């Protein structure tokens, strides 16, 4: 069996989770429309709003992955790749505790050759 320290992994996941939630809450997407901004100002605001939305999207996705990993720890299903069910390299899991796939499958995923469930 792998030498995964689940307690350690869980702590990392929770720390990362807190950080993400803080970041997501810190992104204030509401824009004050009470005053009429000049067009340049408006363009800048819209631009940063879009950037922030893109960032939140990434972060929400990662948050989902983290929640998923925490659930797998609870269910005693943490460790194997979600695609080929081989054990993910513990080094990889220590570095990226929310990883769902082994390196091989991650590569397939990035090439678009793996269907995410
Ligand atoms: Zn795999």
Short mmCIF file of N, CA, C and O and ligand atoms in Angstrom, two decimals:
data_model
loop_
_atom_site.label_atom_id
_atom_site.label_comp_id
_atom_site.label_asym_id
_atom_site.label_seq_id
_atom_site.Cartn_x
_atom_site.Cartn_y
_atom_site.Cartn_z
N UNK A 1 0.83 -1.21 0.00
CA UNK A 1 0.00 0.00 0.00
C UNK A 1 0.86 1.25 0.00
O UNK A 1 2.01 1.25 0.38
N UNK A 2 0.27 2.32 -0.40
CA UNK A 2 1.01 3.57 -0.48
C UNK A 2 1.29 4.13 0.90
O UNK A 2 0.65 3.75 1.88
N UNK A 3 2.26 5.03 0.94
CA UNK A 3 2.62 5.61 2.24
C UNK A 3 1.97 6.97 2.40
O UNK A 3 2.60 7.92 2.85
N UNK A 4 0.73 7.05 2.04
CA UNK A 4 0.04 8.33 2.13
C UNK A 4 -0.31 8.66 3.57
O UNK A 4 -0.87 7.82 4.28
N UNK A 5 0.01 9.86 3.95
CA UNK A 5 -0.41 10.33 5.26
C UNK A 5 -1.72 11.09 5.09
O UNK A 5 -1.73 12.28 4.78
N UNK A 6 -2.81 10.39 5.28
CA UNK A 6 -4.12 10.98 4.99
C UNK A 6 -4.41 12.18 5.88
O UNK A 6 -5.06 13.13 5.46
N UNK A 7 -3.93 12.09 7.11
CA UNK A 7 -4.17 13.21 8.02
C UNK A 7 -3.52 14.48 7.48
O UNK A 7 -4.11 15.56 7.51
N UNK A 8 -2.31 14.28 6.99
CA UNK A 8 -1.55 15.37 6.39
C UNK A 8 -2.24 15.92 5.15
O UNK A 8 -2.38 17.13 4.97
N UNK A 9 -2.65 15.00 4.30
CA UNK A 9 -3.34 15.36 3.05
C UNK A 9 -4.60 16.15 3.36
O UNK A 9 -4.90 17.17 2.75
N UNK A 10 -5.34 15.64 4.33
CA UNK A 10 -6.60 16.27 4.70
C UNK A 10 -6.36 17.70 5.19
O UNK A 10 -7.09 18.62 4.83
N UNK A 11 -5.31 17.84 5.96
CA UNK A 11 -4.99 19.17 6.47
C UNK A 11 -4.65 20.13 5.33
O UNK A 11 -5.10 21.27 5.30
N UNK A 12 -3.85 19.62 4.37
CA UNK A 12 -3.49 20.44 3.22
C UNK A 12 -4.74 20.85 2.46
O UNK A 12 -4.87 22.00 2.03
N UNK A 13 -5.62 19.89 2.24
CA UNK A 13 -6.85 20.17 1.50
C UNK A 13 -7.68 21.23 2.21
O UNK A 13 -8.19 22.16 1.59
N UNK A 14 -7.80 21.08 3.51
CA UNK A 14 -8.60 22.05 4.27
C UNK A 14 -7.99 23.44 4.24
O UNK A 14 -8.71 24.44 4.13
N UNK A 15 -6.66 23.50 4.34
CA UNK A 15 -5.99 24.81 4.28
C UNK A 15 -6.23 25.47 2.93
O UNK A 15 -6.59 26.64 2.84
N UNK A 16 -6.04 24.68 1.87
CA UNK A 16 -6.24 25.19 0.52
C UNK A 16 -7.69 25.63 0.31
O UNK A 16 -7.97 26.63 -0.32
N UNK A 17 -8.59 24.88 0.90
CA UNK A 17 -10.02 25.15 0.79
C UNK A 17 -10.35 26.51 1.42
O UNK A 17 -11.03 27.33 0.83
N UNK A 18 -9.81 26.73 2.63
CA UNK A 18 -10.01 28.00 3.31
C UNK A 18 -9.53 29.17 2.45
O UNK A 18 -10.21 30.18 2.30
N UNK A 19 -8.32 28.99 1.88
CA UNK A 19 -7.73 30.04 1.06
C UNK A 19 -8.61 30.37 -0.13
O UNK A 19 -8.84 31.53 -0.46
N UNK A 20 -9.10 29.31 -0.78
CA UNK A 20 -9.93 29.51 -1.96
C UNK A 20 -11.22 30.23 -1.60
O UNK A 20 -11.66 31.13 -2.31
N UNK A 21 -11.82 29.81 -0.50
CA UNK A 21 -13.08 30.44 -0.09
C UNK A 21 -12.85 31.91 0.21
O UNK A 21 -13.63 32.77 -0.19
N UNK A 22 -11.74 32.19 0.87
CA UNK A 22 -11.40 33.59 1.15
C UNK A 22 -11.25 34.39 -0.13
O UNK A 22 -11.77 35.49 -0.26
N UNK A 23 -10.53 33.79 -1.10
CA UNK A 23 -10.33 34.46 -2.38
C UNK A 23 -11.65 34.69 -3.07
O UNK A 23 -11.90 35.77 -3.60
N UNK A 24 -12.48 33.67 -3.09
CA UNK A 24 -13.77 33.78 -3.78
C UNK A 24 -14.64 34.84 -3.12
O UNK A 24 -15.31 35.61 -3.80
N UNK A 25 -14.63 34.88 -1.81
CA UNK A 25 -15.43 35.88 -1.12
C UNK A 25 -14.86 37.27 -1.29
O UNK A 25 -15.59 38.26 -1.22
N UNK A 26 -13.53 37.32 -1.49
CA UNK A 26 -12.87 38.62 -1.65
C UNK A 26 -13.14 39.24 -3.00
O UNK A 26 -12.97 40.43 -3.18
N UNK A 27 -13.54 38.43 -3.96
CA UNK A 27 -13.85 38.96 -5.30
C UNK A 27 -15.21 39.64 -5.30
O UNK A 27 -16.24 39.00 -5.45
N UNK A 28 -15.17 40.92 -5.16
CA UNK A 28 -16.43 41.65 -5.16
C UNK A 28 -16.83 41.97 -6.59
O UNK A 28 -16.23 42.81 -7.24
N UNK A 29 -17.83 41.29 -7.08
CA UNK A 29 -18.20 41.45 -8.48
C UNK A 29 -19.29 42.49 -8.67
O UNK A 29 -19.67 42.81 -9.78
N UNK A 30 -19.79 43.00 -7.59
CA UNK A 30 -20.84 44.00 -7.74
C UNK A 30 -20.21 45.32 -8.15
O UNK A 30 -19.18 45.73 -7.63
N UNK A 31 -20.80 45.95 -9.12
CA UNK A 31 -20.26 47.22 -9.60
C UNK A 31 -21.28 48.32 -9.30
O UNK A 31 -22.47 48.16 -9.54
N UNK A 32 -20.75 49.36 -8.75
CA UNK A 32 -21.62 50.47 -8.37
C UNK A 32 -22.05 51.25 -9.61
O UNK A 32 -21.24 51.92 -10.25
N UNK A 33 -23.30 51.16 -9.96
CA UNK A 33 -23.79 51.82 -11.16
C UNK A 33 -24.49 53.13 -10.86
O UNK A 33 -25.12 53.71 -11.73
N UNK A 34 -24.42 53.58 -9.64
CA UNK A 34 -25.19 54.77 -9.26
C UNK A 34 -24.67 56.03 -9.95
O UNK A 34 -25.43 56.90 -10.32
N UNK A 35 -23.36 56.10 -10.16
CA UNK A 35 -22.85 57.25 -10.88
C UNK A 35 -22.57 56.84 -12.33
O UNK A 35 -22.35 55.69 -12.62
N UNK A 36 -22.58 57.80 -13.22
CA UNK A 36 -22.35 57.50 -14.63
C UNK A 36 -20.85 57.56 -14.91
O UNK A 36 -20.26 58.64 -14.92
N UNK A 37 -20.25 56.41 -15.15
CA UNK A 37 -18.81 56.43 -15.42
C UNK A 37 -18.54 56.80 -16.86
O UNK A 37 -19.39 56.60 -17.73
N UNK A 38 -17.36 57.37 -17.12
CA UNK A 38 -17.04 57.68 -18.51
C UNK A 38 -16.70 56.36 -19.23
O UNK A 38 -16.39 55.36 -18.59
N UNK A 39 -16.79 56.33 -20.56
CA UNK A 39 -16.66 55.07 -21.31
C UNK A 39 -15.36 54.32 -21.05
O UNK A 39 -15.35 53.08 -21.02
N UNK A 40 -14.27 55.05 -20.90
CA UNK A 40 -12.99 54.39 -20.66
C UNK A 40 -13.03 53.65 -19.33
O UNK A 40 -12.68 52.48 -19.22
N UNK A 41 -13.52 54.35 -18.33
CA UNK A 41 -13.65 53.77 -17.00
C UNK A 41 -14.50 52.51 -17.06
O UNK A 41 -14.17 51.49 -16.49
N UNK A 42 -15.59 52.61 -17.80
CA UNK A 42 -16.51 51.50 -17.91
C UNK A 42 -15.84 50.29 -18.56
O UNK A 42 -16.00 49.16 -18.13
N UNK A 43 -15.05 50.56 -19.62
CA UNK A 43 -14.35 49.48 -20.32
C UNK A 43 -13.38 48.79 -19.38
O UNK A 43 -13.29 47.56 -19.35
N UNK A 44 -12.68 49.59 -18.60
CA UNK A 44 -11.72 49.02 -17.66
C UNK A 44 -12.44 48.16 -16.63
O UNK A 44 -12.04 47.05 -16.32
N UNK A 45 -13.54 48.68 -16.14
CA UNK A 45 -14.31 47.94 -15.15
C UNK A 45 -14.82 46.61 -15.71
O UNK A 45 -14.77 45.60 -15.06
N UNK A 46 -15.34 46.68 -16.93
CA UNK A 46 -15.84 45.46 -17.54
C UNK A 46 -14.73 44.45 -17.74
O UNK A 46 -14.92 43.26 -17.54
N UNK A 47 -13.57 44.98 -18.13
CA UNK A 47 -12.43 44.10 -18.34
C UNK A 47 -12.06 43.39 -17.04
O UNK A 47 -11.97 42.18 -16.99
N UNK A 48 -11.92 44.15 -15.97
CA UNK A 48 -11.50 43.51 -14.72
C UNK A 48 -12.60 42.59 -14.19
O UNK A 48 -12.32 41.58 -13.56
N UNK A 49 -13.84 42.93 -14.49
CA UNK A 49 -14.92 42.05 -14.06
C UNK A 49 -14.80 40.69 -14.76
O UNK A 49 -14.94 39.65 -14.13
N UNK A 50 -14.52 40.75 -16.06
CA UNK A 50 -14.36 39.50 -16.80
C UNK A 50 -13.18 38.69 -16.29
O UNK A 50 -13.27 37.47 -16.17
N UNK A 51 -12.08 39.38 -16.01
CA UNK A 51 -10.91 38.68 -15.50
C UNK A 51 -11.26 38.01 -14.17
O UNK A 51 -10.94 36.85 -13.94
N UNK A 52 -11.94 38.75 -13.32
CA UNK A 52 -12.29 38.21 -12.02
C UNK A 52 -13.22 37.01 -12.14
O UNK A 52 -13.12 36.05 -11.40
N UNK A 53 -14.15 37.11 -13.09
CA UNK A 53 -15.07 36.00 -13.30
C UNK A 53 -14.31 34.75 -13.72
O UNK A 53 -14.59 33.65 -13.26
N UNK A 54 -13.33 34.95 -14.61
CA UNK A 54 -12.54 33.82 -15.08
C UNK A 54 -11.77 33.21 -13.91
O UNK A 54 -11.69 31.99 -13.77
N UNK A 55 -11.22 34.07 -13.06
CA UNK A 55 -10.49 33.58 -11.90
C UNK A 55 -11.42 32.79 -10.99
O UNK A 55 -11.11 31.69 -10.57
N UNK A 56 -12.60 33.35 -10.72
CA UNK A 56 -13.52 32.65 -9.83
C UNK A 56 -13.91 31.30 -10.39
O UNK A 56 -14.10 30.35 -9.65
N UNK A 57 -14.02 31.24 -11.72
CA UNK A 57 -14.40 29.98 -12.33
C UNK A 57 -13.36 28.90 -12.05
O UNK A 57 -13.70 27.79 -11.66
N UNK A 58 -12.09 29.29 -12.22
CA UNK A 58 -11.01 28.35 -11.92
C UNK A 58 -11.03 27.94 -10.46
O UNK A 58 -10.86 26.77 -10.13
N UNK A 59 -11.25 28.93 -9.61
CA UNK A 59 -11.20 28.65 -8.19
C UNK A 59 -12.39 27.81 -7.75
O UNK A 59 -12.25 26.92 -6.91
N UNK A 60 -13.55 28.08 -8.33
CA UNK A 60 -14.71 27.26 -7.99
C UNK A 60 -14.47 25.82 -8.42
O UNK A 60 -14.85 24.88 -7.74
N UNK A 61 -13.82 25.66 -9.57
CA UNK A 61 -13.55 24.32 -10.06
C UNK A 61 -12.61 23.59 -9.11
O UNK A 61 -12.80 22.42 -8.80
N UNK A 62 -11.59 24.33 -8.67
CA UNK A 62 -10.63 23.70 -7.76
C UNK A 62 -11.29 23.36 -6.42
O UNK A 62 -11.02 22.33 -5.83
N UNK A 63 -12.19 24.25 -6.01
CA UNK A 63 -12.90 24.01 -4.77
C UNK A 63 -13.71 22.71 -4.86
O UNK A 63 -13.75 21.92 -3.91
N UNK A 64 -14.32 22.50 -6.01
CA UNK A 64 -15.06 21.26 -6.24
C UNK A 64 -14.14 20.05 -6.14
O UNK A 64 -14.48 19.04 -5.52
N UNK A 65 -12.94 20.19 -6.74
CA UNK A 65 -11.98 19.09 -6.70
C UNK A 65 -11.56 18.80 -5.27
O UNK A 65 -11.41 17.64 -4.86
N UNK A 66 -11.36 19.86 -4.50
CA UNK A 66 -10.93 19.70 -3.11
C UNK A 66 -12.04 19.03 -2.29
O UNK A 66 -11.79 18.08 -1.54
N UNK A 67 -13.26 19.51 -2.46
CA UNK A 67 -14.39 18.90 -1.75
C UNK A 67 -14.51 17.42 -2.09
O UNK A 67 -14.78 16.58 -1.25
N UNK A 68 -14.30 17.16 -3.37
CA UNK A 68 -14.36 15.80 -3.87
C UNK A 68 -13.30 14.93 -3.20
O UNK A 68 -13.58 13.80 -2.78
N UNK A 69 -12.09 15.47 -3.11
CA UNK A 69 -10.98 14.72 -2.50
C UNK A 69 -11.27 14.47 -1.02
O UNK A 69 -11.05 13.36 -0.51
N UNK A 70 -11.80 15.49 -0.33
CA UNK A 70 -12.12 15.33 1.10
C UNK A 70 -13.19 14.26 1.28
O UNK A 70 -13.14 13.46 2.22
N UNK A 71 -14.14 14.24 0.37
CA UNK A 71 -15.20 13.23 0.45
C UNK A 71 -14.63 11.83 0.24
O UNK A 71 -15.00 10.88 0.92
N UNK A 72 -13.68 11.73 -0.70
CA UNK A 72 -13.07 10.42 -0.95
C UNK A 72 -12.28 9.95 0.26
O UNK A 72 -12.22 8.75 0.54
N UNK A 73 -11.66 10.90 0.97
CA UNK A 73 -10.93 10.51 2.18
C UNK A 73 -11.92 9.95 3.21
O UNK A 73 -11.70 8.89 3.80
N UNK A 74 -13.04 10.67 3.38
CA UNK A 74 -14.07 10.22 4.32
C UNK A 74 -14.60 8.83 3.95
O UNK A 74 -14.85 7.99 4.80
N UNK A 75 -14.78 8.62 2.67
CA UNK A 75 -15.34 7.36 2.18
C UNK A 75 -14.29 6.26 2.03
O UNK A 75 -14.60 5.17 1.56
N UNK A 76 -13.05 6.60 2.42
CA UNK A 76 -11.98 5.62 2.33
C UNK A 76 -11.72 5.21 0.87
O UNK A 76 -11.40 4.06 0.58
N UNK A 77 -11.91 6.15 -0.03
CA UNK A 77 -11.70 5.85 -1.45
C UNK A 77 -10.56 6.68 -2.03
O UNK A 77 -10.38 6.74 -3.24
N UNK A 78 -9.84 7.32 -1.14
CA UNK A 78 -8.79 8.23 -1.60
C UNK A 78 -7.56 7.45 -2.03
O UNK A 78 -7.16 6.52 -1.34
N UNK A 79 -6.97 7.84 -3.14
CA UNK A 79 -5.71 7.20 -3.56
C UNK A 79 -5.71 6.77 -5.00
O UNK A 79 -4.88 7.23 -5.77
N UNK A 80 -6.65 5.88 -5.38
CA UNK A 80 -6.59 5.42 -6.77
C UNK A 80 -7.03 6.48 -7.77
O UNK A 80 -7.82 7.37 -7.45
N UNK A 81 -6.53 6.36 -8.99
CA UNK A 81 -6.91 7.22 -10.10
C UNK A 81 -8.39 7.01 -10.40
O UNK A 81 -8.89 5.89 -10.39
N UNK A 82 -9.10 8.12 -10.67
CA UNK A 82 -10.54 8.04 -10.91
C UNK A 82 -10.85 7.46 -12.29
O UNK A 82 -11.99 7.19 -12.60
N UNK A 83 -9.81 7.28 -13.09
CA UNK A 83 -10.06 6.71 -14.41
C UNK A 83 -9.61 5.26 -14.49
O UNK A 83 -10.41 4.37 -14.74
N UNK A 84 -8.32 5.01 -14.25
CA UNK A 84 -7.82 3.65 -14.46
C UNK A 84 -7.74 2.87 -13.15
O UNK A 84 -7.43 1.68 -13.15
N UNK A 85 -8.02 3.54 -12.02
CA UNK A 85 -8.08 2.90 -10.70
C UNK A 85 -6.76 2.38 -10.19
O UNK A 85 -6.70 1.66 -9.20
N UNK A 86 -5.67 2.77 -10.88
CA UNK A 86 -4.35 2.46 -10.34
C UNK A 86 -4.04 3.46 -9.24
O UNK A 86 -4.55 4.59 -9.27
N UNK A 87 -3.21 3.08 -8.27
CA UNK A 87 -2.85 4.04 -7.23
C UNK A 87 -2.08 5.21 -7.82
O UNK A 87 -1.14 5.02 -8.57
N UNK A 88 -2.50 6.39 -7.47
CA UNK A 88 -1.77 7.59 -7.90
C UNK A 88 -0.49 7.67 -7.09
O UNK A 88 -0.49 7.38 -5.88
N UNK A 89 0.59 8.04 -7.74
CA UNK A 89 1.87 8.20 -7.07
C UNK A 89 1.73 9.09 -5.82
O UNK A 89 1.28 10.23 -5.93
N UNK A 90 2.11 8.57 -4.64
CA UNK A 90 1.95 9.37 -3.41
C UNK A 90 2.66 10.71 -3.47
O UNK A 90 2.18 11.69 -2.90
N UNK A 91 3.78 10.77 -4.20
CA UNK A 91 4.49 12.05 -4.35
C UNK A 91 3.58 13.06 -5.04
O UNK A 91 3.55 14.23 -4.69
N UNK A 92 2.88 12.57 -6.06
CA UNK A 92 1.96 13.44 -6.80
C UNK A 92 0.85 13.92 -5.89
O UNK A 92 0.48 15.09 -5.89
N UNK A 93 0.32 13.01 -5.08
CA UNK A 93 -0.78 13.39 -4.19
C UNK A 93 -0.32 14.34 -3.09
O UNK A 93 -1.09 15.19 -2.65
N UNK A 94 0.91 14.18 -2.67
CA UNK A 94 1.42 15.12 -1.66
C UNK A 94 1.57 16.51 -2.24
O UNK A 94 1.35 17.51 -1.55
N UNK A 95 1.92 16.57 -3.53
CA UNK A 95 2.09 17.86 -4.18
C UNK A 95 0.74 18.45 -4.59
O UNK A 95 0.50 19.64 -4.44
N UNK A 96 -0.12 17.61 -5.13
CA UNK A 96 -1.45 18.06 -5.57
C UNK A 96 -2.49 17.14 -4.93
O UNK A 96 -2.97 16.20 -5.55
N UNK A 97 -2.86 17.43 -3.67
CA UNK A 97 -3.72 16.48 -2.94
C UNK A 97 -5.10 16.30 -3.55
O UNK A 97 -5.76 15.32 -3.26
N UNK A 98 -5.51 17.26 -4.43
CA UNK A 98 -6.84 17.14 -5.01
C UNK A 98 -6.81 16.45 -6.38
O UNK A 98 -7.83 16.41 -7.06
N UNK A 99 -5.63 15.92 -6.75
CA UNK A 99 -5.53 15.26 -8.05
C UNK A 99 -6.47 14.06 -8.12
O UNK A 99 -6.58 13.28 -7.17
N UNK A 100 -7.18 13.95 -9.22
CA UNK A 100 -8.12 12.83 -9.36
C UNK A 100 -7.54 11.73 -10.22
O UNK A 100 -8.02 10.61 -10.21
N UNK A 101 -6.53 12.09 -11.00
CA UNK A 101 -6.01 11.12 -11.96
C UNK A 101 -4.52 10.90 -11.78
O UNK A 101 -3.81 11.77 -11.29
N UNK A 102 -4.07 9.75 -12.20
CA UNK A 102 -2.64 9.49 -12.24
C UNK A 102 -2.04 10.31 -13.39
O UNK A 102 -2.78 10.87 -14.21
N UNK A 103 -0.72 10.35 -13.45
CA UNK A 103 -0.07 11.19 -14.46
C UNK A 103 -0.49 10.81 -15.87
O UNK A 103 -0.74 11.66 -16.71
N UNK A 104 -0.57 9.50 -16.13
CA UNK A 104 -0.94 9.04 -17.48
C UNK A 104 -2.31 9.55 -17.88
O UNK A 104 -2.51 10.07 -18.98
N UNK A 105 -3.26 9.40 -16.96
CA UNK A 105 -4.63 9.80 -17.29
C UNK A 105 -4.75 11.32 -17.34
O UNK A 105 -5.52 11.85 -18.14
N UNK A 106 -3.98 12.00 -16.49
CA UNK A 106 -3.99 13.47 -16.52
C UNK A 106 -3.54 13.96 -17.89
O UNK A 106 -4.09 14.90 -18.44
N UNK A 107 -2.54 13.27 -18.44
CA UNK A 107 -2.04 13.63 -19.74
C UNK A 107 -3.11 13.42 -20.81
O UNK A 107 -3.32 14.27 -21.67
N UNK A 108 -3.79 12.31 -20.72
CA UNK A 108 -4.89 12.04 -21.65
C UNK A 108 -5.95 13.12 -21.55
O UNK A 108 -6.47 13.61 -22.54
N UNK A 109 -6.23 13.50 -20.30
CA UNK A 109 -7.25 14.52 -20.06
C UNK A 109 -6.86 15.83 -20.73
O UNK A 109 -7.67 16.48 -21.38
N UNK A 110 -5.58 16.19 -20.54
CA UNK A 110 -5.13 17.46 -21.11
C UNK A 110 -5.11 17.43 -22.63
O UNK A 110 -5.22 18.46 -23.28
N UNK A 111 -4.97 16.25 -23.20
CA UNK A 111 -5.01 16.13 -24.66
C UNK A 111 -6.44 16.00 -25.15
O UNK A 111 -6.68 15.84 -26.34
N UNK A 112 -7.38 16.00 -24.22
CA UNK A 112 -8.78 15.87 -24.59
C UNK A 112 -9.17 14.46 -24.95
O UNK A 112 -10.17 14.22 -25.62
N UNK A 113 -8.37 13.49 -24.50
CA UNK A 113 -8.65 12.10 -24.87
C UNK A 113 -9.37 11.34 -23.76
O UNK A 113 -9.61 10.15 -23.87
N UNK A 114 -9.67 12.08 -22.68
CA UNK A 114 -10.33 11.41 -21.57
C UNK A 114 -11.62 12.14 -21.26
O UNK A 114 -11.63 13.36 -21.16
N UNK A 115 -12.69 11.40 -21.16
CA UNK A 115 -13.96 12.03 -20.82
C UNK A 115 -14.07 12.13 -19.31
O UNK A 115 -14.02 11.12 -18.62
N UNK A 116 -14.22 13.36 -18.84
CA UNK A 116 -14.43 13.52 -17.41
C UNK A 116 -15.84 13.11 -17.07
O UNK A 116 -16.77 13.43 -17.80
N UNK A 117 -16.00 12.41 -15.99
CA UNK A 117 -17.34 11.97 -15.61
C UNK A 117 -18.20 13.13 -15.20
O UNK A 117 -17.74 14.13 -14.71
ZN1 LIG B 1 -5.06 6.69 -14.31
#
